[in-house]
PDB file of C-alpha atoms and ligand atoms in Angstrom:
ATOM      1  CA  MET A  29      12.405  40.392  16.473  1.00 93.00           C
ATOM      2  CA  LYS A  30      10.072  38.491  18.790  1.00 97.00           C
ATOM      3  CA  ILE A  31       7.610  40.834  20.436  1.00 97.00           C
ATOM      4  CA  VAL A  32       4.744  40.451  22.872  1.00 98.00           C
ATOM      5  CA  LEU A  33       2.187  43.266  23.169  1.00 98.00           C
ATOM      6  CA  LEU A  34       0.652  43.752  26.598  1.00 98.00           C
ATOM      7  CA  GLY A  35      -2.072  46.120  27.738  1.00 97.00           C
ATOM      8  CA  PRO A  36      -5.689  46.260  28.840  1.00 97.00           C
ATOM      9  CA  PRO A  37      -8.602  45.758  26.451  1.00 96.00           C
ATOM     10  CA  GLY A  38      -8.761  48.842  24.254  1.00 95.00           C
ATOM     11  CA  ALA A  39      -5.157  49.896  24.914  1.00 97.00           C
ATOM     12  CA  GLY A  40      -4.552  49.969  21.168  1.00 96.00           C
ATOM     13  CA  LYS A  41      -2.719  46.662  20.771  1.00 97.00           C
ATOM     14  CA  GLY A  42      -4.441  45.741  17.519  1.00 96.00           C
ATOM     15  CA  THR A  43      -4.185  49.282  16.138  1.00 96.00           C
ATOM     16  CA  GLN A  44      -0.443  49.502  16.800  1.00 97.00           C
ATOM     17  CA  ALA A  45       0.230  45.879  15.841  1.00 97.00           C
ATOM     18  CA  GLU A  46      -0.941  46.498  12.296  1.00 94.00           C
ATOM     19  CA  GLN A  47       1.718  49.198  11.816  1.00 95.00           C
ATOM     20  CA  ILE A  48       4.501  47.426  13.732  1.00 97.00           C
ATOM     21  CA  SER A  49       3.962  44.281  11.698  1.00 97.00           C
ATOM     22  CA  LYS A  50       4.360  46.265   8.463  1.00 96.00           C
ATOM     23  CA  SER A  51       7.436  48.185   9.648  1.00 95.00           C
ATOM     24  CA  TYR A  52       9.322  45.122  10.843  1.00 95.00           C
ATOM     25  CA  SER A  53       7.902  42.594   8.341  1.00 96.00           C
ATOM     26  CA  ILE A  54       6.839  40.173  11.042  1.00 97.00           C
ATOM     27  CA  PRO A  55       3.452  38.444  11.264  1.00 98.00           C
ATOM     28  CA  HIS A  56       0.813  39.911  13.584  1.00 97.00           C
ATOM     29  CA  ILE A  57      -0.672  37.068  15.592  1.00 98.00           C
ATOM     30  CA  SER A  58      -3.764  37.970  17.608  1.00 97.00           C
ATOM     31  CA  THR A  59      -5.402  35.155  19.551  1.00 98.00           C
ATOM     32  CA  GLY A  60      -8.591  37.241  19.722  1.00 96.00           C
ATOM     33  CA  ASP A  61      -8.633  37.479  15.898  1.00 95.00           C
ATOM     34  CA  ILE A  62      -7.998  33.733  15.586  1.00 96.00           C
ATOM     35  CA  PHE A  63     -10.937  32.982  17.893  1.00 96.00           C
ATOM     36  CA  ARG A  64     -13.225  35.466  16.084  1.00 94.00           C
ATOM     37  CA  LYS A  65     -12.344  33.907  12.720  1.00 94.00           C
ATOM     38  CA  ASN A  66     -13.230  30.476  14.101  1.00 95.00           C
ATOM     39  CA  ILE A  67     -16.499  31.814  15.488  1.00 94.00           C
ATOM     40  CA  SER A  68     -17.485  33.248  12.117  1.00 92.00           C
ATOM     41  CA  GLU A  69     -16.581  29.960  10.418  1.00 95.00           C
ATOM     42  CA  ARG A  70     -18.487  28.022  13.106  1.00 95.00           C
ATOM     43  CA  THR A  71     -15.632  25.622  13.801  1.00 96.00           C
ATOM     44  CA  GLU A  72     -15.523  23.468  16.929  1.00 95.00           C
ATOM     45  CA  LEU A  73     -12.891  25.781  18.391  1.00 95.00           C
ATOM     46  CA  GLY A  74     -15.066  28.794  17.601  1.00 96.00           C
ATOM     47  CA  ILE A  75     -18.098  27.294  19.298  1.00 96.00           C
ATOM     48  CA  GLU A  76     -16.101  26.561  22.443  1.00 96.00           C
ATOM     49  CA  ALA A  77     -14.334  29.946  22.512  1.00 97.00           C
ATOM     50  CA  LYS A  78     -17.552  31.914  21.962  1.00 96.00           C
ATOM     51  CA  GLY A  79     -19.008  30.816  25.286  1.00 96.00           C
ATOM     52  CA  TYR A  80     -16.106  32.420  27.139  1.00 97.00           C
ATOM     53  CA  MET A  81     -15.628  35.489  24.937  1.00 97.00           C
ATOM     54  CA  ASP A  82     -19.251  36.585  25.086  1.00 96.00           C
ATOM     55  CA  LYS A  83     -18.951  36.688  28.869  1.00 96.00           C
ATOM     56  CA  GLY A  84     -15.617  38.523  28.786  1.00 96.00           C
ATOM     57  CA  LEU A  85     -13.804  35.522  30.256  1.00 98.00           C
ATOM     58  CA  LEU A  86     -10.570  33.949  29.086  1.00 98.00           C
ATOM     59  CA  VAL A  87     -10.593  30.885  26.876  1.00 98.00           C
ATOM     60  CA  PRO A  88      -8.891  28.044  28.833  1.00 98.00           C
ATOM     61  CA  ASP A  89      -5.082  28.059  28.805  1.00 98.00           C
ATOM     62  CA  GLU A  90      -4.622  24.532  27.399  1.00 97.00           C
ATOM     63  CA  LEU A  91      -6.644  25.357  24.301  1.00 96.00           C
ATOM     64  CA  THR A  92      -5.050  28.773  23.726  1.00 98.00           C
ATOM     65  CA  ILE A  93      -1.486  27.563  24.270  1.00 97.00           C
ATOM     66  CA  GLU A  94      -1.941  24.755  21.739  1.00 96.00           C
ATOM     67  CA  ILE A  95      -3.163  27.189  19.085  1.00 96.00           C
ATOM     68  CA  VAL A  96      -0.239  29.560  19.535  1.00 97.00           C
ATOM     69  CA  LYS A  97       2.262  26.732  19.667  1.00 96.00           C
ATOM     70  CA  ASN A  98       1.056  25.465  16.293  1.00 95.00           C
ATOM     71  CA  ARG A  99       0.999  28.951  14.803  1.00 96.00           C
ATOM     72  CA  LEU A 100       4.566  29.839  15.833  1.00 96.00           C
ATOM     73  CA  VAL A 101       6.103  26.882  14.004  1.00 94.00           C
ATOM     74  CA  GLU A 102       4.768  28.143  10.687  1.00 96.00           C
ATOM     75  CA  ASP A 103       7.311  29.400   8.168  1.00 96.00           C
ATOM     76  CA  ASP A 104       6.513  33.105   8.423  1.00 96.00           C
ATOM     77  CA  CYS A 105       7.562  33.128  12.102  1.00 96.00           C
ATOM     78  CA  LYS A 106      11.162  32.189  11.340  1.00 93.00           C
ATOM     79  CA  ASN A 107      12.437  35.771  11.598  1.00 91.00           C
ATOM     80  CA  GLY A 108      10.185  36.814  14.423  1.00 95.00           C
ATOM     81  CA  PHE A 109       6.572  37.563  15.267  1.00 97.00           C
ATOM     82  CA  LEU A 110       4.328  39.998  17.046  1.00 98.00           C
ATOM     83  CA  LEU A 111       1.950  38.456  19.561  1.00 98.00           C
ATOM     84  CA  ASP A 112      -1.156  40.509  20.409  1.00 98.00           C
ATOM     85  CA  GLY A 113      -3.337  39.273  23.267  1.00 97.00           C
ATOM     86  CA  PHE A 114      -1.094  36.330  24.129  1.00 98.00           C
ATOM     87  CA  PRO A 115       0.153  35.544  26.728  1.00 98.00           C
ATOM     88  CA  ARG A 116      -2.630  36.606  29.071  1.00 98.00           C
ATOM     89  CA  THR A 117      -1.867  34.456  32.114  1.00 98.00           C
ATOM     90  CA  VAL A 118       1.368  33.492  33.828  1.00 97.00           C
ATOM     91  CA  LYS A 119       0.729  29.930  32.679  1.00 97.00           C
ATOM     92  CA  GLN A 120       0.606  31.076  29.048  1.00 98.00           C
ATOM     93  CA  ALA A 121       3.805  33.117  29.511  1.00 97.00           C
ATOM     94  CA  GLU A 122       5.611  30.110  30.967  1.00 96.00           C
ATOM     95  CA  ALA A 123       4.423  27.970  28.074  1.00 96.00           C
ATOM     96  CA  LEU A 124       5.686  30.536  25.567  1.00 96.00           C
ATOM     97  CA  ASP A 125       9.078  30.571  27.305  1.00 95.00           C
ATOM     98  CA  SER A 126       9.242  26.821  26.948  1.00 95.00           C
ATOM     99  CA  PHE A 127       8.711  26.802  23.154  1.00 92.00           C
ATOM    100  CA  GLN A 128      12.011  26.089  21.469  1.00 86.00           C
ATOM    101  CA  GLY A 129      13.694  29.079  19.816  1.00 85.00           C
ATOM    102  CA  LYS A 130      10.841  31.433  20.654  1.00 83.00           C
ATOM    103  CA  LYS A 131      12.426  33.470  23.433  1.00 89.00           C
ATOM    104  CA  ILE A 132      10.840  36.917  23.630  1.00 95.00           C
ATOM    105  CA  ASP A 133      13.072  39.956  22.920  1.00 96.00           C
ATOM    106  CA  ILE A 134      10.640  42.630  24.065  1.00 97.00           C
ATOM    107  CA  ALA A 135       7.374  42.675  25.988  1.00 98.00           C
ATOM    108  CA  LEU A 136       5.808  46.017  25.165  1.00 98.00           C
ATOM    109  CA  LEU A 137       3.185  47.272  27.606  1.00 98.00           C
ATOM    110  CA  ILE A 138       0.784  49.908  26.237  1.00 98.00           C
ATOM    111  CA  GLU A 139      -0.454  51.694  29.327  1.00 97.00           C
ATOM    112  CA  VAL A 140      -3.933  53.220  29.417  1.00 96.00           C
ATOM    113  CA  PRO A 141      -5.776  53.910  32.686  1.00 94.00           C
ATOM    114  CA  ARG A 142      -9.026  52.140  33.385  1.00 92.00           C
ATOM    115  CA  GLU A 143     -11.078  55.375  33.136  1.00 89.00           C
ATOM    116  CA  SER A 144     -10.245  55.852  29.438  1.00 91.00           C
ATOM    117  CA  ILE A 145     -11.105  52.339  28.348  1.00 93.00           C
ATOM    118  CA  LEU A 146     -14.889  52.386  28.240  1.00 91.00           C
ATOM    119  CA  ASP A 147     -14.997  55.281  25.731  1.00 90.00           C
ATOM    120  CA  ARG A 148     -12.572  53.484  23.475  1.00 93.00           C
ATOM    121  CA  MET A 149     -14.457  50.228  23.519  1.00 93.00           C
ATOM    122  CA  THR A 150     -17.966  51.498  23.031  1.00 92.00           C
ATOM    123  CA  GLY A 151     -16.820  53.709  20.119  1.00 94.00           C
ATOM    124  CA  ARG A 152     -14.845  50.978  18.386  1.00 95.00           C
ATOM    125  CA  ARG A 153     -16.062  49.709  15.007  1.00 96.00           C
ATOM    126  CA  VAL A 154     -14.451  46.900  13.044  1.00 95.00           C
ATOM    127  CA  CYS A 155     -14.586  45.711   9.464  1.00 95.00           C
ATOM    128  CA  PRO A 156     -15.959  42.151   9.424  1.00 92.00           C
ATOM    129  CA  ALA A 157     -14.276  41.495   6.065  1.00 92.00           C
ATOM    130  CA  CYS A 158     -10.675  42.712   6.497  1.00 91.00           C
ATOM    131  CA  GLY A 159     -10.438  43.295  10.244  1.00 90.00           C
ATOM    132  CA  THR A 160      -9.454  46.968  10.157  1.00 93.00           C
ATOM    133  CA  THR A 161     -10.308  48.780  13.385  1.00 94.00           C
ATOM    134  CA  TYR A 162     -11.837  52.257  13.650  1.00 96.00           C
ATOM    135  CA  HIS A 163     -13.214  54.520  16.338  1.00 95.00           C
ATOM    136  CA  ILE A 164     -16.223  56.761  15.773  1.00 95.00           C
ATOM    137  CA  LYS A 165     -14.428  59.698  17.465  1.00 94.00           C
ATOM    138  CA  PHE A 166     -10.703  58.960  17.599  1.00 93.00           C
ATOM    139  CA  ASN A 167     -10.135  57.179  14.291  1.00 95.00           C
ATOM    140  CA  PRO A 168     -13.230  57.498  12.084  1.00 97.00           C
ATOM    141  CA  PRO A 169     -13.475  55.969   8.605  1.00 98.00           C
ATOM    142  CA  LYS A 170     -13.555  58.404   5.661  1.00 98.00           C
ATOM    143  CA  ILE A 171     -17.173  57.532   4.887  1.00 97.00           C
ATOM    144  CA  GLU A 172     -19.407  56.988   7.895  1.00 96.00           C
ATOM    145  CA  ASN A 173     -19.652  53.332   8.902  1.00 96.00           C
ATOM    146  CA  LYS A 174     -17.798  52.052   5.792  1.00 97.00           C
ATOM    147  CA  CYS A 175     -14.357  50.445   5.742  1.00 98.00           C
ATOM    148  CA  ASP A 176     -11.725  52.652   4.019  1.00 97.00           C
ATOM    149  CA  LYS A 177     -10.012  49.615   2.564  1.00 97.00           C
ATOM    150  CA  CYS A 178     -12.868  47.454   1.296  1.00 97.00           C
ATOM    151  CA  SER A 179     -16.097  49.511   1.712  1.00 97.00           C
ATOM    152  CA  THR A 180     -17.750  46.825   3.847  1.00 97.00           C
ATOM    153  CA  ALA A 181     -20.253  48.069   6.449  1.00 98.00           C
ATOM    154  CA  LEU A 182     -18.587  48.267   9.862  1.00 98.00           C
ATOM    155  CA  ILE A 183     -19.851  46.360  12.893  1.00 96.00           C
ATOM    156  CA  GLN A 184     -19.475  46.500  16.655  1.00 95.00           C
ATOM    157  CA  ARG A 185     -17.751  43.640  18.436  1.00 93.00           C
ATOM    158  CA  LYS A 186     -20.156  41.610  20.524  1.00 91.00           C
ATOM    159  CA  ASP A 187     -17.944  41.904  23.614  1.00 94.00           C
ATOM    160  CA  ASP A 188     -17.752  45.712  23.364  1.00 94.00           C
ATOM    161  CA  VAL A 189     -20.957  46.358  25.304  1.00 92.00           C
ATOM    162  CA  GLU A 190     -20.444  48.090  28.646  1.00 92.00           C
ATOM    163  CA  GLU A 191     -21.170  45.126  30.910  1.00 93.00           C
ATOM    164  CA  THR A 192     -18.802  42.786  29.063  1.00 95.00           C
ATOM    165  CA  VAL A 193     -16.078  45.431  28.862  1.00 95.00           C
ATOM    166  CA  LYS A 194     -16.202  45.717  32.661  1.00 95.00           C
ATOM    167  CA  ALA A 195     -15.865  41.951  33.008  1.00 96.00           C
ATOM    168  CA  ARG A 196     -12.906  41.959  30.603  1.00 96.00           C
ATOM    169  CA  LEU A 197     -11.221  44.708  32.598  1.00 96.00           C
ATOM    170  CA  ASP A 198     -11.629  42.742  35.842  1.00 97.00           C
ATOM    171  CA  VAL A 199     -10.116  39.698  34.171  1.00 97.00           C
ATOM    172  CA  TYR A 200      -7.240  41.822  32.849  1.00 97.00           C
ATOM    173  CA  TYR A 201      -6.274  43.305  36.214  1.00 97.00           C
ATOM    174  CA  GLU A 202      -6.578  39.975  37.944  1.00 98.00           C
ATOM    175  CA  GLN A 203      -4.914  37.617  35.470  1.00 97.00           C
ATOM    176  CA  THR A 204      -2.961  39.547  32.836  1.00 97.00           C
ATOM    177  CA  GLU A 205      -1.500  42.590  34.597  1.00 96.00           C
ATOM    178  CA  PRO A 206       0.809  40.372  36.708  1.00 96.00           C
ATOM    179  CA  LEU A 207       2.640  39.595  33.453  1.00 97.00           C
ATOM    180  CA  ALA A 208       4.275  43.040  33.571  1.00 97.00           C
ATOM    181  CA  LYS A 209       6.134  41.901  36.681  1.00 97.00           C
ATOM    182  CA  TYR A 210       6.912  38.570  35.044  1.00 96.00           C
ATOM    183  CA  TYR A 211       8.604  40.231  32.060  1.00 97.00           C
ATOM    184  CA  LYS A 212      10.195  42.954  34.173  1.00 97.00           C
ATOM    185  CA  SER A 213      12.033  40.353  36.174  1.00 96.00           C
ATOM    186  CA  SER A 214      13.501  38.865  33.005  1.00 94.00           C
ATOM    187  CA  GLY A 215      14.529  42.371  31.840  1.00 96.00           C
ATOM    188  CA  VAL A 216      12.493  42.531  28.607  1.00 97.00           C
ATOM    189  CA  LEU A 217       9.629  44.814  29.692  1.00 98.00           C
ATOM    190  CA  ARG A 218       9.255  48.203  27.957  1.00 98.00           C
ATOM    191  CA  THR A 219       6.395  50.615  28.543  1.00 97.00           C
ATOM    192  CA  VAL A 220       4.738  53.257  26.358  1.00 98.00           C
ATOM    193  CA  ASP A 221       2.028  55.788  27.201  1.00 97.00           C
ATOM    194  CA  GLY A 222      -1.043  54.649  25.264  1.00 97.00           C
ATOM    195  CA  THR A 223      -3.174  57.691  26.059  1.00 97.00           C
ATOM    196  CA  LYS A 224      -1.605  59.856  23.339  1.00 97.00           C
ATOM    197  CA  ASP A 225      -2.745  60.039  19.702  1.00 96.00           C
ATOM    198  CA  ILE A 226      -2.355  56.862  17.654  1.00 96.00           C
ATOM    199  CA  ASP A 227       0.546  58.289  15.566  1.00 97.00           C
ATOM    200  CA  ILE A 228       2.418  59.532  18.620  1.00 98.00           C
ATOM    201  CA  VAL A 229       2.090  56.188  20.373  1.00 98.00           C
ATOM    202  CA  PHE A 230       3.436  54.510  17.231  1.00 98.00           C
ATOM    203  CA  LYS A 231       6.472  56.838  17.128  1.00 98.00           C
ATOM    204  CA  GLU A 232       7.167  56.087  20.764  1.00 98.00           C
ATOM    205  CA  ILE A 233       6.950  52.352  20.050  1.00 98.00           C
ATOM    206  CA  ILE A 234       9.396  52.641  17.164  1.00 97.00           C
ATOM    207  CA  SER A 235      11.879  54.475  19.349  1.00 96.00           C
ATOM    208  CA  VAL A 236      11.557  51.810  22.039  1.00 95.00           C
ATOM    209  CA  LEU A 237      11.969  48.939  19.556  1.00 93.00           C
ATOM    210  CA  GLY A 238      14.872  50.653  17.806  1.00 86.00           C
TER     211      GLY A 238
HETATM  212  P1  AP5 B 303      -8.812  40.383  22.217  1.00 55.06           P
HETATM  213  O1  AP5 B 303      -9.359  40.440  20.878  1.00 55.06           O
HETATM  214  O2  AP5 B 303      -7.363  40.191  22.404  1.00 55.06           O
HETATM  215  O3  AP5 B 303      -9.300  41.669  23.006  1.00 55.06           O
HETATM  216  P2  AP5 B 303      -8.586  42.569  24.139  1.00 55.06           P
HETATM  217  O4  AP5 B 303      -7.302  42.151  24.699  1.00 55.06           O
HETATM  218  O5  AP5 B 303      -9.674  42.764  25.121  1.00 55.06           O
HETATM  219  O6  AP5 B 303      -8.155  43.808  23.397  1.00 55.06           O
HETATM  220  P3  AP5 B 303      -8.946  44.582  22.320  1.00 55.06           P
HETATM  221  O7  AP5 B 303      -8.801  43.920  21.003  1.00 55.06           O
HETATM  222  O8  AP5 B 303     -10.332  44.840  22.813  1.00 55.06           O
HETATM  223  O9  AP5 B 303      -8.183  45.972  22.378  1.00 55.06           O
HETATM  224  P4  AP5 B 303      -6.868  46.448  21.633  1.00 55.06           P
HETATM  225  O10 AP5 B 303      -5.827  46.711  22.670  1.00 55.06           O
HETATM  226  O11 AP5 B 303      -6.504  45.566  20.505  1.00 55.06           O
HETATM  227  O12 AP5 B 303      -7.376  47.863  21.124  1.00 55.06           O
HETATM  228  P5  AP5 B 303      -7.685  48.411  19.638  1.00 55.06           P
HETATM  229  O13 AP5 B 303      -6.420  48.625  18.901  1.00 55.06           O
HETATM  230  O14 AP5 B 303      -8.755  47.623  18.976  1.00 55.06           O
HETATM  231  O15 AP5 B 303      -9.534  39.233  23.050  1.00 55.06           O
HETATM  232  C1  AP5 B 303     -10.929  39.065  23.014  1.00 55.06           C
HETATM  233  C2  AP5 B 303     -11.339  37.844  23.814  1.00 55.06           C
HETATM  234  O16 AP5 B 303     -10.722  36.661  23.249  1.00 55.06           O
HETATM  235  C3  AP5 B 303     -10.880  37.814  25.276  1.00 55.06           C
HETATM  236  O17 AP5 B 303     -11.791  38.513  26.114  1.00 55.06           O
HETATM  237  C4  AP5 B 303     -10.831  36.321  25.558  1.00 55.06           C
HETATM  238  O18 AP5 B 303     -12.103  35.810  25.791  1.00 55.06           O
HETATM  239  C5  AP5 B 303     -10.325  35.742  24.244  1.00 55.06           C
HETATM  240  N1  AP5 B 303      -8.845  35.627  24.215  1.00 55.06           N
HETATM  241  C6  AP5 B 303      -7.994  36.268  23.361  1.00 55.06           C
HETATM  242  N2  AP5 B 303      -6.723  35.942  23.619  1.00 55.06           N
HETATM  243  C7  AP5 B 303      -6.749  35.072  24.662  1.00 55.06           C
HETATM  244  C8  AP5 B 303      -5.737  34.396  25.413  1.00 55.06           C
HETATM  245  N3  AP5 B 303      -4.434  34.551  25.138  1.00 55.06           N
HETATM  246  N4  AP5 B 303      -6.135  33.590  26.424  1.00 55.06           N
HETATM  247  C9  AP5 B 303      -7.445  33.409  26.718  1.00 55.06           C
HETATM  248  N5  AP5 B 303      -8.447  34.026  26.064  1.00 55.06           N
HETATM  249  C10 AP5 B 303      -8.104  34.871  25.048  1.00 55.06           C
HETATM  250  O19 AP5 B 303      -8.259  49.860  20.062  1.00 55.06           O
HETATM  251  C11 AP5 B 303      -9.493  50.001  20.749  1.00 55.06           C
HETATM  252  C12 AP5 B 303     -10.249  51.239  20.232  1.00 55.06           C
HETATM  253  O20 AP5 B 303      -9.549  52.419  20.574  1.00 55.06           O
HETATM  254  C13 AP5 B 303     -10.396  51.276  18.690  1.00 55.06           C
HETATM  255  O21 AP5 B 303     -11.621  51.835  18.359  1.00 55.06           O
HETATM  256  C14 AP5 B 303      -9.233  52.194  18.247  1.00 55.06           C
HETATM  257  O22 AP5 B 303      -9.517  52.855  17.033  1.00 55.06           O
HETATM  258  C15 AP5 B 303      -9.117  53.156  19.424  1.00 55.06           C
HETATM  259  N6  AP5 B 303      -7.750  53.596  19.697  1.00 55.06           N
HETATM  260  C16 AP5 B 303      -6.598  52.861  19.592  1.00 55.06           C
HETATM  261  N7  AP5 B 303      -5.522  53.605  19.956  1.00 55.06           N
HETATM  262  C17 AP5 B 303      -6.003  54.824  20.304  1.00 55.06           C
HETATM  263  C18 AP5 B 303      -5.370  56.031  20.776  1.00 55.06           C
HETATM  264  N8  AP5 B 303      -4.032  56.114  20.957  1.00 55.06           N
HETATM  265  N9  AP5 B 303      -6.180  57.086  21.046  1.00 55.06           N
HETATM  266  C19 AP5 B 303      -7.532  57.016  20.859  1.00 55.06           C
HETATM  267  N10 AP5 B 303      -8.180  55.913  20.414  1.00 55.06           N
HETATM  268  C20 AP5 B 303      -7.413  54.823  20.144  1.00 55.06           C
HETATM  269 MG1   MG B 304      -7.301  43.780  19.652  1.00 55.06          MG
HETATM  270 ZN1   ZN B 305     -12.404  46.218   5.396  1.00 55.06          ZN
END
């Protein structure tokens, strides 16, 4: 199963991807996570990506496409993969289509209206050690500000401040939303309502994926 997850920042792509990846035993590949890992390890890629991410802008296509291309030829992608946050531009989608044997089965769009996004982003907390995502209201950890899985103190993502979230939303509607049309025309687009509770959205996704 080769799946692409689409949806605005805060739609719940990462949250749902974690569960989908477990259920279907396919690797969860998030370009955002790859960039953040590189930033924390202060690699050359991380230093370059940080400049764009902190402003809420997209990392250039050439760089991003190369990273995904190299990731998808790894062994664990043989039986499929779940891409989260890639593609994000028509150019990236065309590149993905051109990779040999990597034709997408389903592009799953998690729909959440713009008005609901800000609340989700400003309340998000993440574990810097294992990457688990929480929300102070909608998905709180068992102990305040501590990761359920590894007890590490939770942090806020640097790009989750209001001003940057707004910039990311503008970028989404301008550059990424057109991908829904792109995948609709090739007949692989499926849509789920991302405004419901996390568990309900997951059930809907499972019924769509079959
Ligand atoms: P990336 O990390 O991909 O961020 P994003 O697309 O903006 O999406 P988010 O991770 O913010 O949201 P999500 O949909 O995963 O939501 P989550 O599950 O966490 O990208 C970051 C940056 O990297 C980009 O801005 C760009 O600079 C760069 N980048 C990455 N990929 C790139 C590419 N391909 N090309 C160029 N640049 C790229 O949920 C959000 C919150 O809501 C959480 O707190 C969660 O607990 C809560 N929540 C989730 N579901 C629900 C629900 N159903 N109800 C209530 N709350 C919920
Ligand atoms: Mg995410
Ligand atoms: Zn953790």
